[in-house]
Amino acid sequence: MKIICVGRNYAEHAKELGNAVPESPVIFIKPDTALLKDNNPFYHPDFSDDIHYECELIFRVAREGKYVQEKFASTYIDGIGIGIDFTARDLQTEAKQKGLPWTLSKCFNYSAPVSAIQPLDAYPDLQNIHFTCKINDELRQTGYSGDMIHTIPTLIAYISRFITLKKGDYIFTGTPAGVGKVKIGDKIEGFLEGKQLLNFLVK
Ligand code: MG
């Protein structure tokens, strides 16, 4: 199982970090050791003073796919949920400045909390899905899949040209604006169409 992530997929978020809006999707991968499930707490690591939450719409891959055509892309996913792409922003900024990979800043243990996966059938219009993130009961991120720079079918087609999709993989589709630092004691909640799916603590 792997976690395939998309960076800079919302223009407002690219802008808030001072990044250009990319022509092609920005793709990176987290290992299976990054997964954090069942609303278990996230233990703040000691190697960063600037861990950011990035709330994202996530999809579960239903079957193996290579060179998937966009028109069939939705048949390669069967579940939807909310995930947090935790990022050690200080390490990432340093890596970017040096032209080095983002790996450690994105792929550390438990850097990918995921909600319970919901059947995709209930969300037939992939371009019309709303999600939100609250930190300590305060609304911090509001996402709408219609605002994505690269649509979900485009992402599936693009990724599968390079990396074979396998059943059970997760796809993180990028974060909208409003990312920020977490601290010990914070409560993080993620909602899909108003339904709370994520609710966990930073310890
Ligand atoms: Mg992200």
Short mmCIF file of C-alpha atoms and ligand atoms in Angstrom, two decimals:
data_model
loop_
_atom_site.label_atom_id
_atom_site.label_comp_id
_atom_site.label_asym_id
_atom_site.label_seq_id
_atom_site.Cartn_x
_atom_site.Cartn_y
_atom_site.Cartn_z
CA MET A 1 0.00 0.00 0.00
CA LYS A 2 1.23 3.47 -0.82
CA ILE A 3 -0.05 6.98 -0.34
CA ILE A 4 0.16 9.09 -3.47
CA CYS A 5 -0.06 12.81 -2.77
CA VAL A 6 -0.66 15.84 -4.95
CA GLY A 7 0.92 19.19 -4.11
CA ARG A 8 -0.19 22.68 -5.10
CA ASN A 9 -3.58 21.64 -6.46
CA TYR A 10 -5.44 24.75 -5.29
CA ALA A 11 -4.35 28.16 -6.56
CA GLU A 12 -5.04 29.98 -3.26
CA HIS A 13 -2.86 27.52 -1.33
CA ALA A 14 0.03 27.75 -3.83
CA LYS A 15 -0.19 31.53 -3.39
CA GLU A 16 -0.15 31.42 0.44
CA LEU A 17 3.17 29.51 0.37
CA GLY A 18 4.61 31.69 -2.39
CA ASN A 19 4.68 28.86 -4.95
CA ALA A 20 3.88 29.12 -8.64
CA VAL A 21 0.79 27.29 -9.90
CA PRO A 22 2.20 24.22 -11.69
CA GLU A 23 1.31 23.18 -15.23
CA SER A 24 1.62 19.48 -14.45
CA PRO A 25 0.51 17.94 -11.15
CA VAL A 26 3.16 17.87 -8.40
CA ILE A 27 3.32 14.28 -7.10
CA PHE A 28 5.02 12.72 -4.10
CA ILE A 29 4.59 9.51 -2.12
CA LYS A 30 4.34 8.71 1.57
CA PRO A 31 5.19 5.21 2.81
CA ASP A 32 2.68 2.95 4.56
CA THR A 33 4.38 3.83 7.86
CA ALA A 34 2.92 7.35 7.48
CA LEU A 35 -0.66 6.11 7.94
CA LEU A 36 -2.53 7.02 11.13
CA LYS A 37 -6.02 5.55 11.44
CA ASP A 38 -9.04 5.34 13.73
CA ASN A 39 -8.65 8.92 15.03
CA ASN A 40 -5.64 7.87 17.07
CA PRO A 41 -3.64 10.81 18.46
CA PHE A 42 -0.76 12.31 16.52
CA TYR A 43 2.40 12.58 18.61
CA HIS A 44 4.26 15.76 17.70
CA PRO A 45 7.76 14.77 16.54
CA ASP A 46 10.85 16.38 18.07
CA PHE A 47 12.65 17.15 14.80
CA SER A 48 10.40 20.04 13.77
CA ASP A 49 9.08 23.24 15.35
CA ASP A 50 6.69 23.89 12.50
CA ILE A 51 4.43 20.92 11.73
CA HIS A 52 1.57 22.11 9.51
CA TYR A 53 -1.81 20.49 9.00
CA GLU A 54 -3.01 20.24 5.38
CA CYS A 55 -6.57 18.92 5.20
CA GLU A 56 -7.26 17.05 1.97
CA LEU A 57 -9.89 15.07 0.14
CA ILE A 58 -8.64 11.50 -0.18
CA PHE A 59 -9.66 8.57 -2.36
CA ARG A 60 -9.10 4.83 -2.04
CA VAL A 61 -7.95 2.94 -5.13
CA ALA A 62 -10.27 0.07 -6.09
CA ARG A 63 -8.11 -1.91 -8.53
CA GLU A 64 -4.81 -2.02 -10.34
CA GLY A 65 -4.38 0.60 -13.05
CA LYS A 66 -1.69 1.69 -15.51
CA TYR A 67 -2.19 4.31 -18.19
CA VAL A 68 -5.77 4.81 -17.04
CA GLN A 69 -7.81 6.93 -19.43
CA GLU A 70 -9.51 9.94 -17.88
CA LYS A 71 -12.96 8.80 -19.00
CA PHE A 72 -12.56 5.56 -17.01
CA ALA A 73 -10.67 7.07 -14.07
CA SER A 74 -13.60 7.12 -11.66
CA THR A 75 -13.92 3.34 -11.94
CA TYR A 76 -10.47 3.00 -10.35
CA ILE A 77 -11.57 4.54 -7.03
CA ASP A 78 -14.30 3.27 -4.71
CA GLY A 79 -13.96 5.22 -1.49
CA ILE A 80 -13.62 8.79 -0.28
CA GLY A 81 -12.53 10.35 2.99
CA ILE A 82 -10.58 13.12 4.67
CA GLY A 83 -6.86 13.03 5.35
CA ILE A 84 -4.25 15.30 6.86
CA ASP A 85 -0.97 15.70 4.99
CA PHE A 86 1.21 16.67 7.95
CA THR A 87 4.24 18.59 6.76
CA ALA A 88 7.35 19.64 8.66
CA ARG A 89 7.31 23.06 7.01
CA ASP A 90 10.70 24.08 8.42
CA LEU A 91 12.39 20.97 6.97
CA GLN A 92 10.50 21.36 3.69
CA THR A 93 11.49 25.01 3.32
CA GLU A 94 15.14 24.12 3.94
CA ALA A 95 14.96 21.27 1.39
CA LYS A 96 13.32 23.53 -1.20
CA GLN A 97 15.98 26.19 -0.72
CA LYS A 98 18.73 23.62 -1.21
CA GLY A 99 16.97 21.97 -4.15
CA LEU A 100 16.74 18.70 -2.19
CA PRO A 101 13.82 16.24 -1.98
CA TRP A 102 10.92 16.87 0.39
CA THR A 103 11.02 13.30 1.63
CA LEU A 104 11.68 13.65 5.35
CA SER A 105 9.42 16.70 5.69
CA LYS A 106 6.44 14.83 4.23
CA CYS A 107 7.00 11.13 4.87
CA PHE A 108 7.75 10.83 8.57
CA ASN A 109 5.88 8.36 10.78
CA TYR A 110 2.14 9.04 11.15
CA SER A 111 2.26 12.04 8.82
CA ALA A 112 -0.89 10.82 7.04
CA PRO A 113 -3.93 10.54 9.32
CA VAL A 114 -6.88 9.19 7.34
CA SER A 115 -10.56 8.99 8.19
CA ALA A 116 -12.77 5.96 7.79
CA ILE A 117 -13.39 5.56 4.07
CA GLN A 118 -16.92 6.21 2.81
CA PRO A 119 -18.44 4.46 -0.22
CA LEU A 120 -17.92 6.63 -3.28
CA ASP A 121 -21.42 5.87 -4.62
CA ALA A 122 -22.84 8.57 -2.35
CA TYR A 123 -20.64 11.20 -4.06
CA PRO A 124 -21.32 10.77 -7.79
CA ASP A 125 -20.18 14.26 -8.82
CA LEU A 126 -16.44 14.38 -8.16
CA GLN A 127 -16.33 18.07 -9.14
CA ASN A 128 -18.84 19.04 -6.48
CA ILE A 129 -17.58 17.90 -3.08
CA HIS A 130 -17.15 20.17 -0.06
CA PHE A 131 -14.90 19.57 2.93
CA THR A 132 -13.73 21.55 5.92
CA CYS A 133 -11.13 21.45 8.66
CA LYS A 134 -11.46 22.80 12.18
CA ILE A 135 -8.65 23.29 14.67
CA ASN A 136 -9.82 23.63 18.28
CA ASP A 137 -13.40 24.16 17.03
CA GLU A 138 -12.36 27.04 14.76
CA LEU A 139 -12.94 26.74 11.00
CA ARG A 140 -9.53 26.93 9.29
CA GLN A 141 -9.92 25.36 5.84
CA THR A 142 -12.81 25.19 3.41
CA GLY A 143 -12.28 23.01 0.36
CA TYR A 144 -14.32 22.46 -2.77
CA SER A 145 -13.24 19.87 -5.33
CA GLY A 146 -14.47 22.14 -8.13
CA ASP A 147 -11.59 24.49 -7.24
CA MET A 148 -8.90 21.89 -7.92
CA ILE A 149 -6.38 22.91 -10.58
CA HIS A 150 -6.14 19.28 -11.76
CA THR A 151 -9.39 17.31 -11.52
CA ILE A 152 -9.57 13.89 -9.90
CA PRO A 153 -9.82 12.02 -13.26
CA THR A 154 -6.86 14.04 -14.58
CA LEU A 155 -4.82 13.16 -11.50
CA ILE A 156 -5.62 9.43 -11.77
CA ALA A 157 -4.69 9.41 -15.46
CA TYR A 158 -1.50 11.38 -14.85
CA ILE A 159 -0.27 9.39 -11.84
CA SER A 160 -0.95 6.02 -13.49
CA ARG A 161 1.31 6.88 -16.44
CA PHE A 162 4.25 6.79 -14.03
CA ILE A 163 3.16 4.74 -11.02
CA THR A 164 0.89 1.70 -11.08
CA LEU A 165 -2.16 2.20 -8.93
CA LYS A 166 -2.90 -0.77 -6.71
CA LYS A 167 -6.00 -1.76 -4.78
CA GLY A 168 -5.93 -0.15 -1.35
CA ASP A 169 -3.64 2.75 -2.25
CA TYR A 170 -4.69 6.19 -1.08
CA ILE A 171 -4.63 9.34 -3.18
CA PHE A 172 -4.35 12.68 -1.33
CA THR A 173 -5.59 15.37 -3.71
CA GLY A 174 -4.01 18.53 -2.29
CA THR A 175 -4.96 21.11 0.28
CA PRO A 176 -6.89 24.37 -0.06
CA ALA A 177 -5.68 27.60 1.57
CA GLY A 178 -5.59 28.01 5.33
CA VAL A 179 -2.80 25.65 6.37
CA GLY A 180 -1.05 26.33 9.65
CA LYS A 181 1.05 25.12 12.52
CA VAL A 182 -0.17 22.59 15.07
CA LYS A 183 0.87 22.39 18.71
CA ILE A 184 0.51 19.80 21.43
CA GLY A 185 -3.05 19.81 22.76
CA ASP A 186 -4.71 20.84 19.49
CA LYS A 187 -7.89 19.10 18.37
CA ILE A 188 -8.13 18.48 14.63
CA GLU A 189 -11.44 17.76 12.93
CA GLY A 190 -12.21 17.04 9.28
CA PHE A 191 -15.66 17.11 7.71
CA LEU A 192 -16.94 15.74 4.41
CA GLU A 193 -20.13 17.52 3.31
CA GLY A 194 -20.64 18.55 6.93
CA LYS A 195 -20.21 15.03 8.32
CA GLN A 196 -17.41 14.70 10.86
CA LEU A 197 -14.98 11.99 9.78
CA LEU A 198 -11.75 13.05 11.47
CA ASN A 199 -11.43 13.99 15.13
CA PHE A 200 -8.11 13.49 16.84
CA LEU A 201 -5.65 15.19 19.16
CA VAL A 202 -2.06 16.33 18.84
CA LYS A 203 -0.12 14.97 21.82
MG MG B 1 -0.64 18.44 0.85
#
